[in-house]
Tab-separated table of C-alpha atoms in Angstrom:
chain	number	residue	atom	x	y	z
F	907	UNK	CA	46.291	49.107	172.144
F	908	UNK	CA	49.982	48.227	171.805
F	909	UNK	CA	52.751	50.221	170.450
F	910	UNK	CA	55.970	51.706	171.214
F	911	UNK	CA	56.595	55.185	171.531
F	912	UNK	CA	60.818	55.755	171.885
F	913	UNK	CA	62.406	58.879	171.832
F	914	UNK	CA	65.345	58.285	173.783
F	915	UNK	CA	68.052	60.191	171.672
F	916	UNK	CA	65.796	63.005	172.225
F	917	UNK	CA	65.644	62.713	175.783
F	918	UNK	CA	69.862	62.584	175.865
F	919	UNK	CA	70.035	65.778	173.593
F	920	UNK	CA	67.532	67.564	175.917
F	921	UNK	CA	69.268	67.908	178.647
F	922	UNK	CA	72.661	67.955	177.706
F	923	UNK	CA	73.558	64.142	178.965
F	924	UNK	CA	75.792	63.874	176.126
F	925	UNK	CA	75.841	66.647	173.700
F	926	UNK	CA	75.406	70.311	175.113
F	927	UNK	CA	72.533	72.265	173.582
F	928	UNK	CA	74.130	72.295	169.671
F	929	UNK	CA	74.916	69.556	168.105
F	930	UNK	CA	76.236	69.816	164.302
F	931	UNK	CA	74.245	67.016	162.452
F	932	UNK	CA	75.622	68.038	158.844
F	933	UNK	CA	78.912	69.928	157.319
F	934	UNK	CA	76.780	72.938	157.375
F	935	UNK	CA	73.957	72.241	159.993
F	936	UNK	CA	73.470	72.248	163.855
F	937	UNK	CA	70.277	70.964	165.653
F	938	UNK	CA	69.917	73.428	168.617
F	939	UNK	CA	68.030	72.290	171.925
F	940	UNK	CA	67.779	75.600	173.862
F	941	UNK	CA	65.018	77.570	175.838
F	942	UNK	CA	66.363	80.627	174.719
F	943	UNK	CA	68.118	80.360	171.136
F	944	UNK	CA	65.001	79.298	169.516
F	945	UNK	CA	63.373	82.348	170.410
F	946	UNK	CA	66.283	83.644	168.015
F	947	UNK	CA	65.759	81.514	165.017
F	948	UNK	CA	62.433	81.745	164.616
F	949	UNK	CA	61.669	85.687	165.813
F	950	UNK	CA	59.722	87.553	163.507
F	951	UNK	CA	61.960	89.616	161.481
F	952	UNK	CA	65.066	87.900	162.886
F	953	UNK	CA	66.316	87.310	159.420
F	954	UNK	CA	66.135	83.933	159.633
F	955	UNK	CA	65.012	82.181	156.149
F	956	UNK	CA	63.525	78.733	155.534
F	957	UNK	CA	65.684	76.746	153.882
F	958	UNK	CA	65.377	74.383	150.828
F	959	UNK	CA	64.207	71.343	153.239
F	960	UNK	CA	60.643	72.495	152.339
F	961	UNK	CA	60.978	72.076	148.659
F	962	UNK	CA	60.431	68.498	148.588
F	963	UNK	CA	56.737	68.567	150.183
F	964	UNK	CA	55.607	71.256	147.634
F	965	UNK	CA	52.100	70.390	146.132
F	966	UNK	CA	53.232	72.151	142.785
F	967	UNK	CA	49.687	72.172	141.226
F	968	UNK	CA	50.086	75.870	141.116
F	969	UNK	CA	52.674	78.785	139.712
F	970	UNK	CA	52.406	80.264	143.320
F	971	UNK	CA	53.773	78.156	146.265
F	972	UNK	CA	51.751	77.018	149.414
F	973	UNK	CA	51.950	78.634	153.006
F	974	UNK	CA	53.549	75.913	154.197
F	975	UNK	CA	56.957	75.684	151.094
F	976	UNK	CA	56.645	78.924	150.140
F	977	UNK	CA	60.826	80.186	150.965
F	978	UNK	CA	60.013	84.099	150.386
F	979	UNK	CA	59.751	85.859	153.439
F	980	UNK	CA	57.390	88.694	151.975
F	981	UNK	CA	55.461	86.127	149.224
F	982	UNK	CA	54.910	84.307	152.232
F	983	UNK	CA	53.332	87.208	154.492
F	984	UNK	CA	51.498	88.173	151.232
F	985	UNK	CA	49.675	84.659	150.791
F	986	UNK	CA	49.432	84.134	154.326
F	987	UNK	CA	47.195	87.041	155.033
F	988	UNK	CA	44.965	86.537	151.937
F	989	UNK	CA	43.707	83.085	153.920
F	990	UNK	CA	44.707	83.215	157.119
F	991	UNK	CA	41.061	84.272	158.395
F	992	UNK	CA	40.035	80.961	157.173
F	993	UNK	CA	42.272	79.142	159.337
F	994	UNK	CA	41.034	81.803	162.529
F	995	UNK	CA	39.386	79.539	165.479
F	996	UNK	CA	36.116	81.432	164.608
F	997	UNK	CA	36.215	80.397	161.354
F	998	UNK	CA	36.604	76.203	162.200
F	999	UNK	CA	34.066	76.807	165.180
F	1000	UNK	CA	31.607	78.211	162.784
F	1001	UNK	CA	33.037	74.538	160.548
F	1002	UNK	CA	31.952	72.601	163.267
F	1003	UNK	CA	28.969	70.975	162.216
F	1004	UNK	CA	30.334	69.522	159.376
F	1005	UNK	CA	33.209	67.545	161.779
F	1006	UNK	CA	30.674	66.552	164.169
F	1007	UNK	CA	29.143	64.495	161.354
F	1008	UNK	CA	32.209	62.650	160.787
F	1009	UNK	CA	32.860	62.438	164.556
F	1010	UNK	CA	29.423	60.900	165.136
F	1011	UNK	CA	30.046	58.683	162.324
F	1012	UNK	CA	33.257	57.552	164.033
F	1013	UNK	CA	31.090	56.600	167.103
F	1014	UNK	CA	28.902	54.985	165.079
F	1015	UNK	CA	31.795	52.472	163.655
F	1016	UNK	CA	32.975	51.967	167.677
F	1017	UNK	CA	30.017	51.078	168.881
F	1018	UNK	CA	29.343	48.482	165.734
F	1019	UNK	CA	33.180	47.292	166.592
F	1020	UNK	CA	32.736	47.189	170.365
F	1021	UNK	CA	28.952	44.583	169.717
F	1022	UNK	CA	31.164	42.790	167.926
F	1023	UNK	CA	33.692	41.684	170.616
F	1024	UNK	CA	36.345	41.487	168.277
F	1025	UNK	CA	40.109	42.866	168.576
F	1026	UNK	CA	40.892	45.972	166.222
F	1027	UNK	CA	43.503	48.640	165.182
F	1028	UNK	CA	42.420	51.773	166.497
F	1029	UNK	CA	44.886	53.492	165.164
F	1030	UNK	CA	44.256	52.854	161.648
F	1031	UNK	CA	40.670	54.209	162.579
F	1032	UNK	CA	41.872	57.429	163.901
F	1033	UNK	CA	43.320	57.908	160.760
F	1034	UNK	CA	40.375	57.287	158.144
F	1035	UNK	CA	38.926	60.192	160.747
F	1036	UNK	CA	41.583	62.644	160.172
F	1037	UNK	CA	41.641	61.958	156.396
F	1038	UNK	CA	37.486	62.227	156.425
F	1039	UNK	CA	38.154	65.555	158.494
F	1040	UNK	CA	39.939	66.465	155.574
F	1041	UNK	CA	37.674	65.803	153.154
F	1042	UNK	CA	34.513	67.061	155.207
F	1043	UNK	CA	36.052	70.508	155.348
F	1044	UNK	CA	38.020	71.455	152.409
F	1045	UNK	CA	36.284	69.714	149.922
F	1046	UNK	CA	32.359	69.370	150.613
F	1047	UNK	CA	32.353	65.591	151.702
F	1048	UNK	CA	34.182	62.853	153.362
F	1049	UNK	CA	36.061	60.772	151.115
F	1050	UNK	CA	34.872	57.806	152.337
F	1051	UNK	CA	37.166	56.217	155.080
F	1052	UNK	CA	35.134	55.663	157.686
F	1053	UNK	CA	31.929	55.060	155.639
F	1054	UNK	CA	33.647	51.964	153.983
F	1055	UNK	CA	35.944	50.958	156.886
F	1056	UNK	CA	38.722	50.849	154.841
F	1057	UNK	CA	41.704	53.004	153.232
F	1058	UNK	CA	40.180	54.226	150.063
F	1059	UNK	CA	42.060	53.964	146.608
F	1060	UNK	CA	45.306	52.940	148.813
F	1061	UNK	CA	45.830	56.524	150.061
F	1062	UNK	CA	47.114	56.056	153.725
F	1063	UNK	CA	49.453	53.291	152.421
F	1064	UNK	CA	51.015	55.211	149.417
F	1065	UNK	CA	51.246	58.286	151.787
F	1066	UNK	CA	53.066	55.765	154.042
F	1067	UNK	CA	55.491	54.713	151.456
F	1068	UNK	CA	56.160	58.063	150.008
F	1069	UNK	CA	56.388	60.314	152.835
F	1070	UNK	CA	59.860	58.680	154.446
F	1071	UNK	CA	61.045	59.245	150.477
F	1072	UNK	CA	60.265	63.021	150.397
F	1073	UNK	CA	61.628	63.432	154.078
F	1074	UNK	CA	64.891	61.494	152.978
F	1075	UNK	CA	65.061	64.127	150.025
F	1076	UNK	CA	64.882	66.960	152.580
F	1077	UNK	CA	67.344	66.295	155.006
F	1078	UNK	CA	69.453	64.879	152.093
F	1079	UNK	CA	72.266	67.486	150.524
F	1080	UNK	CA	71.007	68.823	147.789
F	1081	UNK	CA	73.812	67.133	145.533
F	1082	UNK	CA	72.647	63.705	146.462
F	1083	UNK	CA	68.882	64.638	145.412
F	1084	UNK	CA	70.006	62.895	141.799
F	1085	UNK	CA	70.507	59.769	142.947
F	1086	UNK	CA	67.991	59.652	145.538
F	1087	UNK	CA	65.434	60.316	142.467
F	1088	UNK	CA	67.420	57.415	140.218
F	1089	UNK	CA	67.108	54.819	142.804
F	1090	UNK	CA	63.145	55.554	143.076
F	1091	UNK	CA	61.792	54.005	140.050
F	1092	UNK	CA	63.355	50.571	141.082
F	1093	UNK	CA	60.945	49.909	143.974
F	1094	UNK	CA	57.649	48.443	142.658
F	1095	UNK	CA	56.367	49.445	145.722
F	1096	UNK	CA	57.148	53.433	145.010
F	1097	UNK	CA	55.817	53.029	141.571
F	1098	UNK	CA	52.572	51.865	142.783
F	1099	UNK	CA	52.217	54.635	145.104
F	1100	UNK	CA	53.329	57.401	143.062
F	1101	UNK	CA	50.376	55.747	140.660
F	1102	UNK	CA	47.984	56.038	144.163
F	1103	UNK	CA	49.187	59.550	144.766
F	1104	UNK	CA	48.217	60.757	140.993
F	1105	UNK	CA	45.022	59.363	141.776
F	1106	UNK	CA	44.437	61.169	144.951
F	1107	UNK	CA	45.665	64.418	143.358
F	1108	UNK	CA	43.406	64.012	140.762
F	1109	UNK	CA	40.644	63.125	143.136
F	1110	UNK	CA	41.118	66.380	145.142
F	1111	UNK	CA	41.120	68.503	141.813
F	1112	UNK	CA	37.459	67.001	140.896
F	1113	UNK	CA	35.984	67.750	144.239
F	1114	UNK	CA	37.206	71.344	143.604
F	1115	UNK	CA	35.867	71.608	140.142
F	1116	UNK	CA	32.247	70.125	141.319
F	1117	UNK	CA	31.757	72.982	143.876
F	1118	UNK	CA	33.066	75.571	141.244
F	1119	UNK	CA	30.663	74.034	138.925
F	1120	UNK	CA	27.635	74.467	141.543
F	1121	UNK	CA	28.276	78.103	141.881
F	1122	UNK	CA	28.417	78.724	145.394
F	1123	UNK	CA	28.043	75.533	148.006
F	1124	UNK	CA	27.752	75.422	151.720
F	1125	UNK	CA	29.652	78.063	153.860
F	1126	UNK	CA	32.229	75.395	154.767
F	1127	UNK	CA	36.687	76.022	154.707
F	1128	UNK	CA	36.645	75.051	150.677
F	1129	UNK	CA	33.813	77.857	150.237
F	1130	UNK	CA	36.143	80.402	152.062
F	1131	UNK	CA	39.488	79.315	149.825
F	1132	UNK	CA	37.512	80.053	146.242
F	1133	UNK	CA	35.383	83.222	147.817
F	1134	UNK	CA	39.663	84.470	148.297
F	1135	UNK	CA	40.053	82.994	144.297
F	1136	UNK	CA	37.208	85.346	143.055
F	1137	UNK	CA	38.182	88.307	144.757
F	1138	UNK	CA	42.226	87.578	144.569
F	1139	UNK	CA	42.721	86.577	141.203
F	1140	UNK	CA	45.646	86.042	139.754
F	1141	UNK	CA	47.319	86.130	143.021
F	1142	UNK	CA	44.920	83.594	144.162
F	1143	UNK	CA	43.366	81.619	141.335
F	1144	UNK	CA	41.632	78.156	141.259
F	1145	UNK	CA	44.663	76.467	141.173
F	1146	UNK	CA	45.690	78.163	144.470
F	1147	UNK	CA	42.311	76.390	145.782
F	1148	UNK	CA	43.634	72.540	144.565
F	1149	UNK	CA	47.008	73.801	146.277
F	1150	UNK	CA	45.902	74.613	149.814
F	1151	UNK	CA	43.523	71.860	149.905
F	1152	UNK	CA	45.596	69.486	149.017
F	1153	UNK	CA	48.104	70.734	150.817
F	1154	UNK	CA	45.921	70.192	153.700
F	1155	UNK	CA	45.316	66.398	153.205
F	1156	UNK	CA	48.823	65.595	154.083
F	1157	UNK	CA	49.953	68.409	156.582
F	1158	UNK	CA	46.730	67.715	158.604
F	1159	UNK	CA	45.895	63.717	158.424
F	1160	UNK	CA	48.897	61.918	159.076
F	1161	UNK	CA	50.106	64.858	162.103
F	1162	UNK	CA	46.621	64.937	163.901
F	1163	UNK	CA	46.128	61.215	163.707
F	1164	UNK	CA	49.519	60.863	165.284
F	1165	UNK	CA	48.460	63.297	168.221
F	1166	UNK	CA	45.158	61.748	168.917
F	1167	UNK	CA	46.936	58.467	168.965
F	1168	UNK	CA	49.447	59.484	171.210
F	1169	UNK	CA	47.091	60.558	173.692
F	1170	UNK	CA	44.913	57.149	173.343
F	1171	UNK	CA	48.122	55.139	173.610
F	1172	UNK	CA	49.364	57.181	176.770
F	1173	UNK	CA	45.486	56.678	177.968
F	1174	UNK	CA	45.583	53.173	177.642
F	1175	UNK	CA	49.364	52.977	179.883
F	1176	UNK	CA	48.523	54.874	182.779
F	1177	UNK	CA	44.991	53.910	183.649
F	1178	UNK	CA	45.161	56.318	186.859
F	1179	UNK	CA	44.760	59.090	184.048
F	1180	UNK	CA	42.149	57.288	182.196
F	1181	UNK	CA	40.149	57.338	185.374
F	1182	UNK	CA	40.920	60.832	186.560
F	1183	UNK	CA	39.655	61.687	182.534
F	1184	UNK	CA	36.434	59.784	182.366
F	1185	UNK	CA	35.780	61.312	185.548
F	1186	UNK	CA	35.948	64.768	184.474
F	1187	UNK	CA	33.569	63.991	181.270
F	1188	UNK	CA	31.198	62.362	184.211
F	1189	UNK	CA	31.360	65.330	185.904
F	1190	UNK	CA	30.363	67.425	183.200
F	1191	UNK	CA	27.960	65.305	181.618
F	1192	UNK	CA	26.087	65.074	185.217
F	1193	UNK	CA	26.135	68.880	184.885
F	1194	UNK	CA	24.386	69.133	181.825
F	1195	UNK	CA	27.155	70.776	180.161
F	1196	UNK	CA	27.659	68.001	177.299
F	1197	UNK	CA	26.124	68.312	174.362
F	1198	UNK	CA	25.882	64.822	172.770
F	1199	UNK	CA	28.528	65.530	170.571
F	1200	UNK	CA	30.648	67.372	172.397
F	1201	UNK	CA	31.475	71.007	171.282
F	1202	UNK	CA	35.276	72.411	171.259
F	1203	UNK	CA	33.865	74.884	173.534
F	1204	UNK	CA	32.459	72.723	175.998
F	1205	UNK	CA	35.876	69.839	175.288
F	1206	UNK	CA	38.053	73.431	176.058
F	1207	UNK	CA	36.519	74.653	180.020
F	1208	UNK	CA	37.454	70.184	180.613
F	1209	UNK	CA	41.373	71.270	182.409
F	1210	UNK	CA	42.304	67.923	182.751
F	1211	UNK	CA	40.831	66.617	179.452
F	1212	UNK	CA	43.276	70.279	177.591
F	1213	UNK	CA	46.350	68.628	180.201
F	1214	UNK	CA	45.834	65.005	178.612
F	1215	UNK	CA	45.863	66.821	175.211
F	1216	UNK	CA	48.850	68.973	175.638
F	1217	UNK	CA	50.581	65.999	177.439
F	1218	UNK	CA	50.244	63.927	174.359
F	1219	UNK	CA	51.666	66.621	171.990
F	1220	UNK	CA	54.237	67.318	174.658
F	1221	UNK	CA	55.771	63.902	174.690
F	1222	UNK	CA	55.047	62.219	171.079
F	1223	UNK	CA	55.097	65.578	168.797
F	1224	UNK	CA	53.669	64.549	165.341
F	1225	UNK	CA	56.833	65.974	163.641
F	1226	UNK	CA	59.972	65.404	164.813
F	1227	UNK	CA	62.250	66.847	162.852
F	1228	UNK	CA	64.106	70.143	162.797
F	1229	UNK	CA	62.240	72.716	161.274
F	1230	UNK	CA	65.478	74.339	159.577
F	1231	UNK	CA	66.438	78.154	158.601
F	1232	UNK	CA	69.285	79.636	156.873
F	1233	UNK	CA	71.582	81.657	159.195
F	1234	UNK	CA	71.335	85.332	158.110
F	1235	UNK	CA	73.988	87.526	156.976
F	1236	UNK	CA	77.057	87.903	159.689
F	1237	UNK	CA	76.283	85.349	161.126
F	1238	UNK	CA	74.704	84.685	164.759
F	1239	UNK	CA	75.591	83.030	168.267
F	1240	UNK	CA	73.905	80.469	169.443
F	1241	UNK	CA	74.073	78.819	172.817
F	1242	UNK	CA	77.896	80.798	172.981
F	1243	UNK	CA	78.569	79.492	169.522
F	1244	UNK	CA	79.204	81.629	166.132
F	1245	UNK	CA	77.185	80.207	163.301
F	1246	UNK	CA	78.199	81.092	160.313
F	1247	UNK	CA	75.625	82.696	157.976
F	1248	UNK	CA	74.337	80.493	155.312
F	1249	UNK	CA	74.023	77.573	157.911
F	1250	UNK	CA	71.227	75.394	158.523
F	1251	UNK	CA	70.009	75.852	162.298
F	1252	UNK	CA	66.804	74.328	163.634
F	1253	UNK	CA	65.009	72.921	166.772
F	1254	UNK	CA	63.318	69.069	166.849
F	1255	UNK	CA	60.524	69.227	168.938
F	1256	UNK	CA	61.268	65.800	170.107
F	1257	UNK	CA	64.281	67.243	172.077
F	1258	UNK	CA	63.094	70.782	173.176
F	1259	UNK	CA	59.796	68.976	174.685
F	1260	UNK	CA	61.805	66.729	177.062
F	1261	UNK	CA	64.121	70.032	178.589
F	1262	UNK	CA	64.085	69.736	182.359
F	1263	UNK	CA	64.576	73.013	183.014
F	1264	UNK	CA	61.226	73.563	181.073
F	1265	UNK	CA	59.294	70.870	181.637
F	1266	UNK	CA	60.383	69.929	185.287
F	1267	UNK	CA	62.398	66.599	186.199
F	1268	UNK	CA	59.746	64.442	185.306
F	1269	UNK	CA	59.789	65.982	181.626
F	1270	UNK	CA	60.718	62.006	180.402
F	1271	UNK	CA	57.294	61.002	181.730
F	1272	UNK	CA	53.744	61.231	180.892
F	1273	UNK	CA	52.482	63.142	183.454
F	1274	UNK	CA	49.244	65.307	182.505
F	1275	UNK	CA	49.489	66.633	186.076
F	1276	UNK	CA	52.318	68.962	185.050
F	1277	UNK	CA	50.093	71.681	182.954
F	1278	UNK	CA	48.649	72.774	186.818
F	1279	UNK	CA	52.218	73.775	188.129
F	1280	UNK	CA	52.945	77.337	189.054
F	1281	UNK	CA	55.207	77.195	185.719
F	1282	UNK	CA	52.523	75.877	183.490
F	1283	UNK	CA	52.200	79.482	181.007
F	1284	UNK	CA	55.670	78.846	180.661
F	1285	UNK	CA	55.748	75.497	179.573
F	1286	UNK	CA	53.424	76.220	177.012
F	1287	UNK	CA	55.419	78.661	175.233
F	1288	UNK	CA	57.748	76.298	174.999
F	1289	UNK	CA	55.569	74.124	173.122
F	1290	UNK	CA	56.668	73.419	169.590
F	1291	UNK	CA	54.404	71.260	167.916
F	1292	UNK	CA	52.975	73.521	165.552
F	1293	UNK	CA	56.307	75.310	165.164
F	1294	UNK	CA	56.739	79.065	166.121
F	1295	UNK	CA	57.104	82.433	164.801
F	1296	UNK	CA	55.358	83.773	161.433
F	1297	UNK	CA	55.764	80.042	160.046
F	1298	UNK	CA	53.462	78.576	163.111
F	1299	UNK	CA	51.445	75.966	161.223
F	1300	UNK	CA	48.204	77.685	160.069
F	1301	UNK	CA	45.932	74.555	160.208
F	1302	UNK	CA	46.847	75.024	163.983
F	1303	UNK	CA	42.933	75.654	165.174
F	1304	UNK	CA	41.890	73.182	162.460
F	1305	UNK	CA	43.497	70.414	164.210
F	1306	UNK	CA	43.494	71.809	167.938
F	1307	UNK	CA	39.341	71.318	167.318
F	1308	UNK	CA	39.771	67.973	166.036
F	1309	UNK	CA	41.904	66.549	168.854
F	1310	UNK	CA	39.845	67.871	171.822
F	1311	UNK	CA	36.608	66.990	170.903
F	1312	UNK	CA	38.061	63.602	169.736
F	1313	UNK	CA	39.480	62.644	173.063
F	1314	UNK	CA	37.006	64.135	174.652
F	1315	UNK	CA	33.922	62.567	172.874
């Protein structure tokens, strides 16, 4: 496995080498790297707002926005606790069957691969997984990835081509978003994709409208979203269903496949932690407490296999970006700064990961040996991954599953 993983910037605004802990990055936005001020940005009922960064990754296949882009504080509480139960870790445990079968056929293609003696890109196989995951769970099947060893219909690769677009568009001023969208149609490539993406949308929608069709299907995530349609309606219609479940193709693929690579990449460049790993799964499986595909419960009492997995988040987070909010009326101070209200203030989890004063003076490093300090419940509230506050990411559990039993199986 080769790569590069780089986050050196990060590393500098971390620990103050050359900034301080907030640094303006716009005319009317600051990044803030600080232990203590995000606990101020993103505290419930702080007053903080998102802003219109989220816009651009709206699904808009329904008049009500997702979890995720929704900017309403109270529309946002509203929708959140009509579904959240089907995001609840009892909820994907009681899922787990149907990602075992995708896990096992995973296995299946590595063992195939590894007879074969042949050089491949892992990578791209961790993501047909993540996309399958996808499909397994919110919309009755797999759509095919790993079956076919390929990327079906394109998807990955438009995703690929788009995404960097729609990020542009959000951390462009809103003023600019004109041109941005004029110079699109220009790039072959973009047209293509956009063509890829239609399909994929429309692909989603079908899978929806088959397990309407069949009345009531198999007690899986998609069977949870329409139960919510039939008893929430018109708050929560069918179109609500296409929304969050295609919402969570592209906030759950791309971000857990970057995780699980991230730990198989920082696996594969400190073999003294691949050994101390394997031998933990020896361990257990000696024990008898493996089942053959491992079960998140049995991946989760495995301390050094949760370190390795934390680690990996820790030091390659699969977003690294500022997740922004509007300053609130009056304004606020900030690291013994007045920010203005109606400014853009956010933390990167890229530069609040690295903190020394968090993370110890190692934090550059991939150490997995840091999560048994004596400061170890500290560090992990410090964790930012999945974001923080009422906007935590709500496929949270969802991917948590998938990345443990992955690395573990």
């Amino acid at each position: 496995m080769v790569g590069t993983f780089h986050l050196a910037p990060a590393f500098a605004f971390a620990n103050g080498s050359e900034t301080g802990p907030i640094v303006r990055i716009a005319p009317n936005e600051c990044s803030v790297c600080d232990p203590q001020a995000w606990k101020v940005i993103y505290a419930v009922n702080g007053g903080f707002t998102k802003t219109d960064f989220y816009l651009t990754q709206a699904p808009n296949l329904s008049p009500h926005a997702d979890s995720f882009t929704q900017l309403d504080e109270k529309k946002h509480t509203f929708r959140r606790r009509m579904i959240q139960h089907i995001f609840a870790f009892k909820t994907v445990l009681e899922n787990e069957r149907y990602l075992d079968s995708v896990i096992e056929l995973f296995m299946q293609r590595m063992g195939e691969l590894a007879d074969k003696g042949d050089a491949f890109d892992i990578s791209e196989w961790v993501h047909w997984y993540t996309f399958d995951v996808i499909g397994e769970l919110f919309f009755g099947r797999m759509f095919g990835f790993l079956r076919e060893s390929k990327d079906i219909g394109g998807y990955i690769a438009a995703v690929d081509i788009i995404l960097p677009h729609a990020i542009r568009m959000a951390v462009l001023p809103k003023v600019l978003w004109p041109l941005q969208i004029l110079m699109l149609p220009f790039s072959a490539r973009f047209r293509h994709s956009v063509s890829v993406f239609n399909s994929l949308t429309a692909v989603s929608r079908k899978l929806v409208d088959e397990r309407v069709e069949l009345g009531k299907g198999r007690p899986d995530m998609l069977e949870k979203l329409l139960e919510v349609s039939r008893e929430k309606s018109p708050d929560f219609d069918i179109t609500d269903v296409y929304t969050e479940s295609y919402t969570a193709i592209f906030a759950g693929s791309d971000t857990t496949a970057i995780a699980i690579r991230s730990a198989l990449y920082h696996l594969c460049k400190n073999p003294d932690t691949y050994t101390k790993l394997q031998a933990e799964i020896d361990q257990h499986e000696a024990e008898g407490k493996l089942s053959p595909i491992m079960t998140y419960n049995e991946a989760s009492k495995m301390v050094y296999l949760s370190a390795v997995c934390k680690e990996a988040m820790r030091v390659f987070p699969s977003i690294a970006l500022t997740f922004p909010r509007h300053v609130p009326e009056g304004g606020r101070e900030l690291c013994g700064y007045f920010v203005p209200a109606g400014y853009r203030v956010g933390v990167n989890p890229a530069a609040l990961h690295f903190v020394k004063s968090i993370f110890g003076d190692d934090a550059d490093d991939f150490n997995p040996d840091r999560w048994f300090r004596l400061g170890a419940k500290e560090m992990d509230k410090h964790m930012f991954q999945f974001g923080q506050g009422t906007r935590q990411c709500i496929g949270k559990n969802v991917a948590t599953v998938e990345i443990w039993k992955m690395e573990g199986d």
